PDB file of C-alpha atoms and ligand atoms in Angstrom:
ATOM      1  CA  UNK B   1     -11.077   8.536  89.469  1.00 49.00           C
ATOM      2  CA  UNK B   2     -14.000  10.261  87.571  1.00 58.00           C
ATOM      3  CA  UNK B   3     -15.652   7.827  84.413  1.00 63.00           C
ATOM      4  CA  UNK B   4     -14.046   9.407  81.940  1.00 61.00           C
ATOM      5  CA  UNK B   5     -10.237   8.921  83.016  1.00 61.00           C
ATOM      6  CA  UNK B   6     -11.573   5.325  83.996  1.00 64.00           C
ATOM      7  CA  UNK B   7     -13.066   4.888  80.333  1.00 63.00           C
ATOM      8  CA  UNK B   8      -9.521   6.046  78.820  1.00 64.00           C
ATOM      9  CA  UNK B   9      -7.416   3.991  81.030  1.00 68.00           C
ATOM     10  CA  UNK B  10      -9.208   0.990  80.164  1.00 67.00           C
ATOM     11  CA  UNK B  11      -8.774   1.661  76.671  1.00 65.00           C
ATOM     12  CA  UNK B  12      -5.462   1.917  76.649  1.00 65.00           C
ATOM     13  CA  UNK B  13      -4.938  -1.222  78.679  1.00 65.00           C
ATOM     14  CA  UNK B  14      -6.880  -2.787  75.584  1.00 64.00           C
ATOM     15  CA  UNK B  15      -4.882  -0.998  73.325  1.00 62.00           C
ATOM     16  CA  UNK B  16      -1.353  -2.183  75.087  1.00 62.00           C
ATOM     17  CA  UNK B  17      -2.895  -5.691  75.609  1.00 59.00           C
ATOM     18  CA  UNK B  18      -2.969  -6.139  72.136  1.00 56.00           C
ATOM     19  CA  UNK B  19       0.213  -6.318  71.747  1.00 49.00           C
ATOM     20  CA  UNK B  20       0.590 -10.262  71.491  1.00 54.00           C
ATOM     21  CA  UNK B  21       4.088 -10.332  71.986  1.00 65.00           C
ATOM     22  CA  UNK B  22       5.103  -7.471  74.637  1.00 77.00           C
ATOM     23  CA  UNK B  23       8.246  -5.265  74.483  1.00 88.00           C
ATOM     24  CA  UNK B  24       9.451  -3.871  77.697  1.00 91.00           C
ATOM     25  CA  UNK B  25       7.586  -0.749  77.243  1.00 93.00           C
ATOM     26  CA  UNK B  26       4.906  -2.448  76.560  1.00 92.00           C
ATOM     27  CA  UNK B  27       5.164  -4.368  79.804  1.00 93.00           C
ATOM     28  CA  UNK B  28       6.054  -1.399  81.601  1.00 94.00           C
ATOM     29  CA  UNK B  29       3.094   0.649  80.318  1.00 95.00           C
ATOM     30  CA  UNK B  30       0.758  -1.968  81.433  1.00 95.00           C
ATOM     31  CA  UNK B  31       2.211  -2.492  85.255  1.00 96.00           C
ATOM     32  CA  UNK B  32       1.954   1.675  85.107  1.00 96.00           C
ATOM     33  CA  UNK B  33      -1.937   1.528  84.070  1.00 95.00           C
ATOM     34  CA  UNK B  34      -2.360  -1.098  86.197  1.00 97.00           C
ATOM     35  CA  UNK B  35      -1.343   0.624  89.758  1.00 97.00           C
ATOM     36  CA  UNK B  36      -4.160   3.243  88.577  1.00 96.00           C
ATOM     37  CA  UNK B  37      -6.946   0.567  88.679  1.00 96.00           C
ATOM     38  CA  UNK B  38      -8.690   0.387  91.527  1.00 97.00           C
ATOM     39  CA  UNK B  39     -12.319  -1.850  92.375  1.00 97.00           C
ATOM     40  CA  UNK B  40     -14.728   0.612  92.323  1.00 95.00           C
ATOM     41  CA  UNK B  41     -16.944  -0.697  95.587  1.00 96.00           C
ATOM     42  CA  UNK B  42     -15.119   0.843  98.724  1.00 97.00           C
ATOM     43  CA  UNK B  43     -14.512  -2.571 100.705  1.00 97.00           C
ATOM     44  CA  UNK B  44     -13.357  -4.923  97.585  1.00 97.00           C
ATOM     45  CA  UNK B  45     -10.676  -1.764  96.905  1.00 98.00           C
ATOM     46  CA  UNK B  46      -9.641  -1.936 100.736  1.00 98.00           C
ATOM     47  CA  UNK B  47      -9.264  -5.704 100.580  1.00 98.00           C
ATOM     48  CA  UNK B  48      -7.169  -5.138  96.939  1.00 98.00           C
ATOM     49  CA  UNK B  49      -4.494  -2.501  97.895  1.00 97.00           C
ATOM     50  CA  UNK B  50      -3.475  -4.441 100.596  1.00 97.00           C
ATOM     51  CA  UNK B  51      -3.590  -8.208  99.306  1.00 98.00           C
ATOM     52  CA  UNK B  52      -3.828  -8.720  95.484  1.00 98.00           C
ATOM     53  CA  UNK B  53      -2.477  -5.498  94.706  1.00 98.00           C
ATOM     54  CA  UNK B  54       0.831  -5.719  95.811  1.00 97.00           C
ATOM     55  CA  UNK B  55       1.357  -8.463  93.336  1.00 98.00           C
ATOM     56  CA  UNK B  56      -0.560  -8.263  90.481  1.00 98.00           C
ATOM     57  CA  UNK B  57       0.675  -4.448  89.715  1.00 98.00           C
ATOM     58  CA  UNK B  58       3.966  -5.983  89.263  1.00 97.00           C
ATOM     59  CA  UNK B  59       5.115  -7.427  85.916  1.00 96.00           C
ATOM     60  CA  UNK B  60       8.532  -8.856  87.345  1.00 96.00           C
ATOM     61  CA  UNK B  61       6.024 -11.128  90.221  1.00 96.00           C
ATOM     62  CA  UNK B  62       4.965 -12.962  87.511  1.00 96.00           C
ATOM     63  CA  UNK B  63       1.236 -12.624  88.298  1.00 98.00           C
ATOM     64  CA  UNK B  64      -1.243 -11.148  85.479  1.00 97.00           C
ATOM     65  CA  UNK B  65      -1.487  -7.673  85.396  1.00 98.00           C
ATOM     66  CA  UNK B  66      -4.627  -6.251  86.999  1.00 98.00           C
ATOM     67  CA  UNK B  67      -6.633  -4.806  83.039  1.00 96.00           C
ATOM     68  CA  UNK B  68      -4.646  -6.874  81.634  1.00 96.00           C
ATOM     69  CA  UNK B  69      -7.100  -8.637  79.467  1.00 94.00           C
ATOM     70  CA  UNK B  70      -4.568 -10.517  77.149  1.00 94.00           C
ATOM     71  CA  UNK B  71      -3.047 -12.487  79.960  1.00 96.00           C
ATOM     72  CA  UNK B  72      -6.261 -13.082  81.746  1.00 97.00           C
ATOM     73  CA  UNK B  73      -8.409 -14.287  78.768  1.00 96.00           C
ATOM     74  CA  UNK B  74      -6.494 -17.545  78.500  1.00 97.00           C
ATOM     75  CA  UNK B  75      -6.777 -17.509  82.229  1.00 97.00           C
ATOM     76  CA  UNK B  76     -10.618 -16.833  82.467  1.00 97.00           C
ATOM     77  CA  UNK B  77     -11.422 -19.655  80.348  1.00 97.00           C
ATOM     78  CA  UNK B  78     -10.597 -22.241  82.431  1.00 98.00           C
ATOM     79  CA  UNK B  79     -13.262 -21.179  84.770  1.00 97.00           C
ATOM     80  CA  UNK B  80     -14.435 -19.412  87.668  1.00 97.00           C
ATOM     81  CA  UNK B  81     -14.270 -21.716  89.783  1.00 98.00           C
ATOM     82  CA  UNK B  82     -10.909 -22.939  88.717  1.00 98.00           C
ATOM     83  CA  UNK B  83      -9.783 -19.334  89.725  1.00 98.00           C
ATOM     84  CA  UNK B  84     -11.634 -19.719  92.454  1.00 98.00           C
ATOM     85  CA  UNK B  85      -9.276 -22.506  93.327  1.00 98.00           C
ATOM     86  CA  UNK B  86      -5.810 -20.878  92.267  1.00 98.00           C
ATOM     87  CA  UNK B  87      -6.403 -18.408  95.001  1.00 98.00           C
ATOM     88  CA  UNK B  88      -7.891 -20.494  98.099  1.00 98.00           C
ATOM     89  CA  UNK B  89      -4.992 -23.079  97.184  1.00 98.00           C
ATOM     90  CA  UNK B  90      -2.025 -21.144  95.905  1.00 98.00           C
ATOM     91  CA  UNK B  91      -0.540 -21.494  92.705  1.00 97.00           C
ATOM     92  CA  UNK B  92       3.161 -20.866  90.996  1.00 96.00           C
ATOM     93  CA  UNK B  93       4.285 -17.596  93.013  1.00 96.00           C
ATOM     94  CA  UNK B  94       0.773 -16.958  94.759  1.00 98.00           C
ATOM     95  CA  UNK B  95       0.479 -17.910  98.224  1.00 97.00           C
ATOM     96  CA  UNK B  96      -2.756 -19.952  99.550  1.00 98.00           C
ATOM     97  CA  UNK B  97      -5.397 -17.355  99.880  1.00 98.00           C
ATOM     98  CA  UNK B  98      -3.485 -14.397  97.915  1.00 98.00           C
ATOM     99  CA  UNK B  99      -2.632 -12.322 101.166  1.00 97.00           C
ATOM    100  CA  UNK B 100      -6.011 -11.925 101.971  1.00 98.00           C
ATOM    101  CA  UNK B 101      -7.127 -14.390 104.774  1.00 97.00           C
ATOM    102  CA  UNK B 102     -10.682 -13.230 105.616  1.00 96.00           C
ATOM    103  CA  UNK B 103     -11.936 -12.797 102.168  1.00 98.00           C
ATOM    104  CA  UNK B 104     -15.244 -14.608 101.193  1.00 98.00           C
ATOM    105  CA  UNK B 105     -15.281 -16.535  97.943  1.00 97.00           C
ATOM    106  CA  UNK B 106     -17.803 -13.791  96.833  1.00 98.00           C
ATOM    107  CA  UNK B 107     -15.442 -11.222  97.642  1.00 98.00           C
ATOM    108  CA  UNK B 108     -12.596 -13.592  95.570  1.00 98.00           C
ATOM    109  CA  UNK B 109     -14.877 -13.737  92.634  1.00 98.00           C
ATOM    110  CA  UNK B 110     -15.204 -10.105  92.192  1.00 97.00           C
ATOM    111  CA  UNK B 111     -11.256  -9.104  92.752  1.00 98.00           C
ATOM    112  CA  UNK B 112     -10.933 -11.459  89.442  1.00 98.00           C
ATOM    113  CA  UNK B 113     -13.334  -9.953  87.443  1.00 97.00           C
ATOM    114  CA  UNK B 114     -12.329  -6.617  88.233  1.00 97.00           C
ATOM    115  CA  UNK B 115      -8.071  -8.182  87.666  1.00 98.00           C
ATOM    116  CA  UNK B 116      -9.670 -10.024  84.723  1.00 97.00           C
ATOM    117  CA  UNK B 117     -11.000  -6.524  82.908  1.00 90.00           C
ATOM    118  CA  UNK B 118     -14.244  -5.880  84.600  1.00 67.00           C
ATOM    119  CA  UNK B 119     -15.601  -4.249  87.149  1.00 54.00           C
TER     120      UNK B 119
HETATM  121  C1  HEC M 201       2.374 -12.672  96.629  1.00 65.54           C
HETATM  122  C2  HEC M 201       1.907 -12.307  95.304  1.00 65.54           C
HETATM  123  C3  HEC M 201       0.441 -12.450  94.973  1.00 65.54           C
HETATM  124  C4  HEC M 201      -0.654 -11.982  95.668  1.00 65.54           C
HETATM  125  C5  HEC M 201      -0.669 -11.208  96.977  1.00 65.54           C
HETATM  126  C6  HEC M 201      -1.814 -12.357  94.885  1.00 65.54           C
HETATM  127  N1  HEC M 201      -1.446 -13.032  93.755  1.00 65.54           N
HETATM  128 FE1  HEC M 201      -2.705 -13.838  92.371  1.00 65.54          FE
HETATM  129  N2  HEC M 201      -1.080 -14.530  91.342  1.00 65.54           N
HETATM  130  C7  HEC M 201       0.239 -14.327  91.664  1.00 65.54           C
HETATM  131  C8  HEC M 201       1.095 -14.983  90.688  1.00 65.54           C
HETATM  132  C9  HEC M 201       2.611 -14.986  90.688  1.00 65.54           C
HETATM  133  C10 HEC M 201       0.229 -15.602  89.767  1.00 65.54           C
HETATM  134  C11 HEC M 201       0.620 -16.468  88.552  1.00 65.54           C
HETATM  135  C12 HEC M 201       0.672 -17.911  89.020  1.00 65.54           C
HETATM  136  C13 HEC M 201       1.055 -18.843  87.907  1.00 65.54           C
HETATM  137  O1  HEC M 201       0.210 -19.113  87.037  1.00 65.54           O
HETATM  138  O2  HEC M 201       2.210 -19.291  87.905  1.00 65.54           O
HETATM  139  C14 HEC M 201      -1.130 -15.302  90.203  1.00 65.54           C
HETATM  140  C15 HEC M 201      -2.265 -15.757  89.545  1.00 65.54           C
HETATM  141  C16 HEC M 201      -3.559 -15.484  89.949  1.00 65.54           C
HETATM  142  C17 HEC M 201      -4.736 -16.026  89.325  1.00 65.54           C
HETATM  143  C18 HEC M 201      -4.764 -16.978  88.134  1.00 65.54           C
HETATM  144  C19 HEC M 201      -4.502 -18.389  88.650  1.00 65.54           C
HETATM  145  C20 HEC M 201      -4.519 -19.437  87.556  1.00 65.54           C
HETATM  146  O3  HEC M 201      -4.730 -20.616  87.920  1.00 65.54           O
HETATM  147  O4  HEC M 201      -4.324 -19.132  86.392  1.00 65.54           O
HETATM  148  C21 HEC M 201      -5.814 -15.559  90.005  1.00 65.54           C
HETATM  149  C22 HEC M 201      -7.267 -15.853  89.745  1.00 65.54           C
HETATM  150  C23 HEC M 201      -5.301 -14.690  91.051  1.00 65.54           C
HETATM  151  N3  HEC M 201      -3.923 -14.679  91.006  1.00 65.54           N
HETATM  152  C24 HEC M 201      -6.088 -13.989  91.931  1.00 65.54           C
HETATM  153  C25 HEC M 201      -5.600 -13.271  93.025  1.00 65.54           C
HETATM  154  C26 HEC M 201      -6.447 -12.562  93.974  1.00 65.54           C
HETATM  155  C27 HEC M 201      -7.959 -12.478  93.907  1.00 65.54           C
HETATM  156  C28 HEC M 201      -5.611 -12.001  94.870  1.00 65.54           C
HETATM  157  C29 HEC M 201      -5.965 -11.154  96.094  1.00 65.54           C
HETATM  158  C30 HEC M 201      -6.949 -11.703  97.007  1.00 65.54           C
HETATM  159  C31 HEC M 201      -4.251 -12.377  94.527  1.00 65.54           C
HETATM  160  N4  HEC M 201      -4.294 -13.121  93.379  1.00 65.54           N
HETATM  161  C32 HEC M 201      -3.112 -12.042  95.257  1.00 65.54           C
HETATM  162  C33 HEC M 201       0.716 -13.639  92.764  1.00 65.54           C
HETATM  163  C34 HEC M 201      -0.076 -13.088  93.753  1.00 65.54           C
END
């Protein structure tokens, strides 16, 4: 994905996460952005399509939306390390470890900033 297209997309996930209170095509717009977000450092993007990915593209999984800065904020403020936590431990529908049993904690940090908005 060239910067440009990654520039727009991320300012339409803005846009759409705006949206306090989200309609079904707002939800659906955001799961669509969100399967076209992907880390930009060649390992971390490995280690995303096939562990967090397959969940947190997903509205109906319950999981925030990868760009999905609305549902993440609330999320992000408890902490990194109580993120951190969530993932090694489980939590609600996530399993221990979110599919991905030989990532680091460094490698865990950066999949949430990059779910959480960043890169
Ligand atoms: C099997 C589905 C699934 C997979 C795979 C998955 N997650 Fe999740 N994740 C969820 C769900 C569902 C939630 C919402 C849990 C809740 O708050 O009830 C969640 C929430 C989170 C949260 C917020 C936890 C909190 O305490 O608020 C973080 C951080 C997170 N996931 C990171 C990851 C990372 C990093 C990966 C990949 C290594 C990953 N997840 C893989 C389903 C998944």
């Amino acid at each position: 994905m060239d910067r440009m297209l990654t520039f727009s997309v991320l300012v339409a996930v803005m846009l759409l996460s705006a949206c306090q209170d989200k309609t079904p095509e707002a939800t659906r717009q955001l799961q669509a952005v969100s399967q076209q977000l992907v880390p930009m450092n060649a390992e971390l993007a490995a280690r995303y399509q096939r562990s967090c990915r397959s969940c947190h593209t997903i509205a109906a999984t319950g999981a925030p939306l990868t760009g999905d800065v609305v549902a993440w904020t609330p999320r992000m403020e408890r902490g990194m390390p109580a993120m951190i936590d969530s993932v090694i431990n489980g939590a609600g529908g996530m399993p221990p470890l979110g599919m991905c049993m030989d990532c680091s904690e460094e490698q865990f940090e950066a999949l949430i900033r990059f779910m959480a908005g960043g890169q």
